[in-house]
Amino acid sequence: MNTLDVSIVTPNGEAYSAENASMVVLDTTGGQLGIMANHVPMVASLKIGPLKVVFPDGREESLAISKGFVETHKDKITVIVQTAELDKDIDVERAKRAKQRAEERLQKKEDSLDVRRAQLALARAMARLKVAEK
């Protein structure tokens, strides 16, 4: 079976790496994408959301990622994002509080900048909760 190597990079350095993955599933701005070995080389922009790495033995690792980019090559995927958190590292209670704060700010709708920040905070919190609750 053909496999690929996965690297997730943030401004603080490499946040995650894996060898011999069978597939990576992530959300691009064009929709959800599953990438396997020998995928056509490409670059795509990413949305805030979950990223799943699937291995040949059926094991999966999930991360919550921020916006960024993915670059694919024949046997390698590089993801460049601001933040990436493994499911086991997510503080669920903190994410729930962040979600609640963002929802409260969205209800106030005081100015467009605050609304956009609240929308992004809500998206990040929802991604963390989705990844952590699996």
PDB file of C-alpha atoms in Angstrom:
ATOM      1  CA  MET A   1       0.000   0.000   0.000  1.00  0.00           C
ATOM      2  CA  ASN A   2       1.264   3.475  -0.858  1.00  0.00           C
ATOM      3  CA  THR A   3       1.573   5.803   2.115  1.00  0.00           C
ATOM      4  CA  LEU A   4       2.486   9.396   2.730  1.00  0.00           C
ATOM      5  CA  ASP A   5       4.235  11.498   5.306  1.00  0.00           C
ATOM      6  CA  VAL A   6       2.345  14.289   7.058  1.00  0.00           C
ATOM      7  CA  SER A   7       3.843  17.469   8.478  1.00  0.00           C
ATOM      8  CA  ILE A   8       1.878  20.241  10.200  1.00  0.00           C
ATOM      9  CA  VAL A   9       3.832  23.438  10.704  1.00  0.00           C
ATOM     10  CA  THR A  10       2.926  26.511  12.776  1.00  0.00           C
ATOM     11  CA  PRO A  11       4.878  29.728  13.398  1.00  0.00           C
ATOM     12  CA  ASN A  12       6.297  27.962  16.478  1.00  0.00           C
ATOM     13  CA  GLY A  13       7.711  25.089  14.425  1.00  0.00           C
ATOM     14  CA  GLU A  14       6.519  21.618  13.542  1.00  0.00           C
ATOM     15  CA  ALA A  15       3.388  20.858  15.583  1.00  0.00           C
ATOM     16  CA  TYR A  16       2.784  17.342  14.248  1.00  0.00           C
ATOM     17  CA  SER A  17       4.406  14.783  11.998  1.00  0.00           C
ATOM     18  CA  ALA A  18       3.551  11.255  10.985  1.00  0.00           C
ATOM     19  CA  GLU A  19       4.976   8.734   8.592  1.00  0.00           C
ATOM     20  CA  ASN A  20       3.164   6.056   6.610  1.00  0.00           C
ATOM     21  CA  ALA A  21      -0.350   7.530   6.738  1.00  0.00           C
ATOM     22  CA  SER A  22      -2.877   6.162   4.283  1.00  0.00           C
ATOM     23  CA  MET A  23      -5.037   9.306   4.084  1.00  0.00           C
ATOM     24  CA  VAL A  24      -5.512  12.834   5.419  1.00  0.00           C
ATOM     25  CA  VAL A  25      -8.997  14.386   5.570  1.00  0.00           C
ATOM     26  CA  LEU A  26      -9.330  18.166   5.931  1.00  0.00           C
ATOM     27  CA  ASP A  27     -11.616  21.082   5.116  1.00  0.00           C
ATOM     28  CA  THR A  28     -10.488  23.375   2.315  1.00  0.00           C
ATOM     29  CA  THR A  29     -12.279  26.542   1.319  1.00  0.00           C
ATOM     30  CA  GLY A  30     -13.586  24.512  -1.630  1.00  0.00           C
ATOM     31  CA  GLY A  31     -14.952  21.672   0.510  1.00  0.00           C
ATOM     32  CA  GLN A  32     -13.783  18.593   2.372  1.00  0.00           C
ATOM     33  CA  LEU A  33     -10.856  16.775   0.810  1.00  0.00           C
ATOM     34  CA  GLY A  34      -9.378  13.317   1.359  1.00  0.00           C
ATOM     35  CA  ILE A  35      -5.765  13.073   0.238  1.00  0.00           C
ATOM     36  CA  MET A  36      -4.021   9.754  -0.358  1.00  0.00           C
ATOM     37  CA  ALA A  37      -0.560   8.860  -1.658  1.00  0.00           C
ATOM     38  CA  ASN A  38       0.034   9.733  -5.309  1.00  0.00           C
ATOM     39  CA  HIS A  39      -2.408  12.649  -5.140  1.00  0.00           C
ATOM     40  CA  VAL A  40      -1.844  15.244  -7.819  1.00  0.00           C
ATOM     41  CA  PRO A  41       0.437  18.008  -6.509  1.00  0.00           C
ATOM     42  CA  MET A  42      -1.591  21.011  -5.370  1.00  0.00           C
ATOM     43  CA  VAL A  43      -1.897  23.883  -2.942  1.00  0.00           C
ATOM     44  CA  ALA A  44      -5.235  24.709  -1.300  1.00  0.00           C
ATOM     45  CA  SER A  45      -6.408  27.112   1.384  1.00  0.00           C
ATOM     46  CA  LEU A  46      -7.813  25.611   4.564  1.00  0.00           C
ATOM     47  CA  LYS A  47     -10.741  26.536   6.777  1.00  0.00           C
ATOM     48  CA  ILE A  48     -10.754  26.346  10.554  1.00  0.00           C
ATOM     49  CA  GLY A  49     -11.786  22.808  11.441  1.00  0.00           C
ATOM     50  CA  PRO A  50     -10.756  19.252  12.111  1.00  0.00           C
ATOM     51  CA  LEU A  51      -7.959  17.417  10.330  1.00  0.00           C
ATOM     52  CA  LYS A  52      -7.853  13.622  10.454  1.00  0.00           C
ATOM     53  CA  VAL A  53      -4.850  11.417   9.723  1.00  0.00           C
ATOM     54  CA  VAL A  54      -5.786   7.807   8.926  1.00  0.00           C
ATOM     55  CA  PHE A  55      -3.251   4.971   9.072  1.00  0.00           C
ATOM     56  CA  PRO A  56      -3.284   1.619   7.210  1.00  0.00           C
ATOM     57  CA  ASP A  57      -4.142  -0.273  10.427  1.00  0.00           C
ATOM     58  CA  GLY A  58      -7.323   1.826  10.856  1.00  0.00           C
ATOM     59  CA  ARG A  59      -5.906   4.007  13.622  1.00  0.00           C
ATOM     60  CA  GLU A  60      -6.789   7.707  13.378  1.00  0.00           C
ATOM     61  CA  GLU A  61      -5.322  10.872  14.861  1.00  0.00           C
ATOM     62  CA  SER A  62      -7.367  14.082  14.898  1.00  0.00           C
ATOM     63  CA  LEU A  63      -6.292  17.688  15.244  1.00  0.00           C
ATOM     64  CA  ALA A  64      -8.095  21.018  15.385  1.00  0.00           C
ATOM     65  CA  ILE A  65      -6.427  23.438  12.979  1.00  0.00           C
ATOM     66  CA  SER A  66      -6.757  27.120  12.177  1.00  0.00           C
ATOM     67  CA  LYS A  67      -6.892  28.626   8.720  1.00  0.00           C
ATOM     68  CA  GLY A  68      -3.888  28.030   6.541  1.00  0.00           C
ATOM     69  CA  PHE A  69      -2.699  26.104   3.513  1.00  0.00           C
ATOM     70  CA  VAL A  70      -2.047  22.523   2.473  1.00  0.00           C
ATOM     71  CA  GLU A  71       0.541  21.478  -0.083  1.00  0.00           C
ATOM     72  CA  THR A  72       0.511  17.966  -1.508  1.00  0.00           C
ATOM     73  CA  HIS A  73       3.181  15.995  -3.292  1.00  0.00           C
ATOM     74  CA  LYS A  74       3.293  12.367  -4.383  1.00  0.00           C
ATOM     75  CA  ASP A  75       4.118  10.991  -0.947  1.00  0.00           C
ATOM     76  CA  LYS A  76       4.049  14.042   1.369  1.00  0.00           C
ATOM     77  CA  ILE A  77       1.514  16.512   2.730  1.00  0.00           C
ATOM     78  CA  THR A  78       2.571  19.745   4.377  1.00  0.00           C
ATOM     79  CA  VAL A  79      -0.016  21.762   6.296  1.00  0.00           C
ATOM     80  CA  ILE A  80       0.874  25.334   7.253  1.00  0.00           C
ATOM     81  CA  VAL A  81      -1.439  26.868   9.878  1.00  0.00           C
ATOM     82  CA  GLN A  82      -1.363  29.315  12.789  1.00  0.00           C
ATOM     83  CA  THR A  83      -2.398  26.663  15.324  1.00  0.00           C
ATOM     84  CA  ALA A  84      -2.808  22.891  15.498  1.00  0.00           C
ATOM     85  CA  GLU A  85      -3.969  20.928  18.550  1.00  0.00           C
ATOM     86  CA  LEU A  86      -4.121  17.166  18.950  1.00  0.00           C
ATOM     87  CA  ASP A  87      -7.416  15.861  20.316  1.00  0.00           C
ATOM     88  CA  LYS A  88      -5.761  14.693  23.551  1.00  0.00           C
ATOM     89  CA  ASP A  89      -4.321  18.197  24.169  1.00  0.00           C
ATOM     90  CA  ILE A  90      -7.619  20.082  23.887  1.00  0.00           C
ATOM     91  CA  ASP A  91      -9.074  21.530  27.084  1.00  0.00           C
ATOM     92  CA  VAL A  92     -12.771  20.817  26.505  1.00  0.00           C
ATOM     93  CA  GLU A  93     -14.018  23.055  29.318  1.00  0.00           C
ATOM     94  CA  ARG A  94     -11.960  25.968  28.025  1.00  0.00           C
ATOM     95  CA  ALA A  95     -13.298  25.396  24.508  1.00  0.00           C
ATOM     96  CA  LYS A  96     -16.870  25.351  25.829  1.00  0.00           C
ATOM     97  CA  ARG A  97     -16.297  28.656  27.639  1.00  0.00           C
ATOM     98  CA  ALA A  98     -14.783  30.178  24.494  1.00  0.00           C
ATOM     99  CA  LYS A  99     -17.774  28.998  22.475  1.00  0.00           C
ATOM    100  CA  GLN A 100     -20.183  30.561  24.965  1.00  0.00           C
ATOM    101  CA  ARG A 101     -18.292  33.889  24.987  1.00  0.00           C
ATOM    102  CA  ALA A 102     -18.247  34.011  21.191  1.00  0.00           C
ATOM    103  CA  GLU A 103     -21.972  33.268  20.973  1.00  0.00           C
ATOM    104  CA  GLU A 104     -22.691  36.053  23.479  1.00  0.00           C
ATOM    105  CA  ARG A 105     -20.582  38.530  21.481  1.00  0.00           C
ATOM    106  CA  LEU A 106     -22.379  37.546  18.296  1.00  0.00           C
ATOM    107  CA  GLN A 107     -25.737  38.305  19.881  1.00  0.00           C
ATOM    108  CA  LYS A 108     -24.593  41.854  20.749  1.00  0.00           C
ATOM    109  CA  LYS A 109     -23.439  42.668  17.177  1.00  0.00           C
ATOM    110  CA  GLU A 110     -21.866  45.948  18.269  1.00  0.00           C
ATOM    111  CA  ASP A 111     -19.485  46.485  15.358  1.00  0.00           C
ATOM    112  CA  SER A 112     -18.402  44.486  12.333  1.00  0.00           C
ATOM    113  CA  LEU A 113     -14.853  43.885  13.603  1.00  0.00           C
ATOM    114  CA  ASP A 114     -16.152  42.420  16.873  1.00  0.00           C
ATOM    115  CA  VAL A 115     -18.609  40.270  14.931  1.00  0.00           C
ATOM    116  CA  ARG A 116     -15.829  38.891  12.696  1.00  0.00           C
ATOM    117  CA  ARG A 117     -13.596  38.169  15.690  1.00  0.00           C
ATOM    118  CA  ALA A 118     -16.480  36.430  17.444  1.00  0.00           C
ATOM    119  CA  GLN A 119     -17.209  34.351  14.326  1.00  0.00           C
ATOM    120  CA  LEU A 120     -13.575  33.219  14.167  1.00  0.00           C
ATOM    121  CA  ALA A 121     -13.475  32.470  17.901  1.00  0.00           C
ATOM    122  CA  LEU A 122     -16.675  30.453  17.569  1.00  0.00           C
ATOM    123  CA  ALA A 123     -15.270  28.493  14.612  1.00  0.00           C
ATOM    124  CA  ARG A 124     -12.083  27.686  16.556  1.00  0.00           C
ATOM    125  CA  ALA A 125     -14.036  26.590  19.631  1.00  0.00           C
ATOM    126  CA  MET A 126     -16.371  24.422  17.549  1.00  0.00           C
ATOM    127  CA  ALA A 127     -13.400  22.775  15.785  1.00  0.00           C
ATOM    128  CA  ARG A 128     -11.746  22.005  19.130  1.00  0.00           C
ATOM    129  CA  LEU A 129     -14.950  20.529  20.548  1.00  0.00           C
ATOM    130  CA  LYS A 130     -15.580  18.448  17.421  1.00  0.00           C
ATOM    131  CA  VAL A 131     -12.067  16.994  17.547  1.00  0.00           C
ATOM    132  CA  ALA A 132     -12.041  16.465  21.321  1.00  0.00           C
ATOM    133  CA  GLU A 133     -15.411  14.740  21.466  1.00  0.00           C
ATOM    134  CA  LYS A 134     -14.500  11.954  19.035  1.00  0.00           C
TER     135      LYS A 134
END
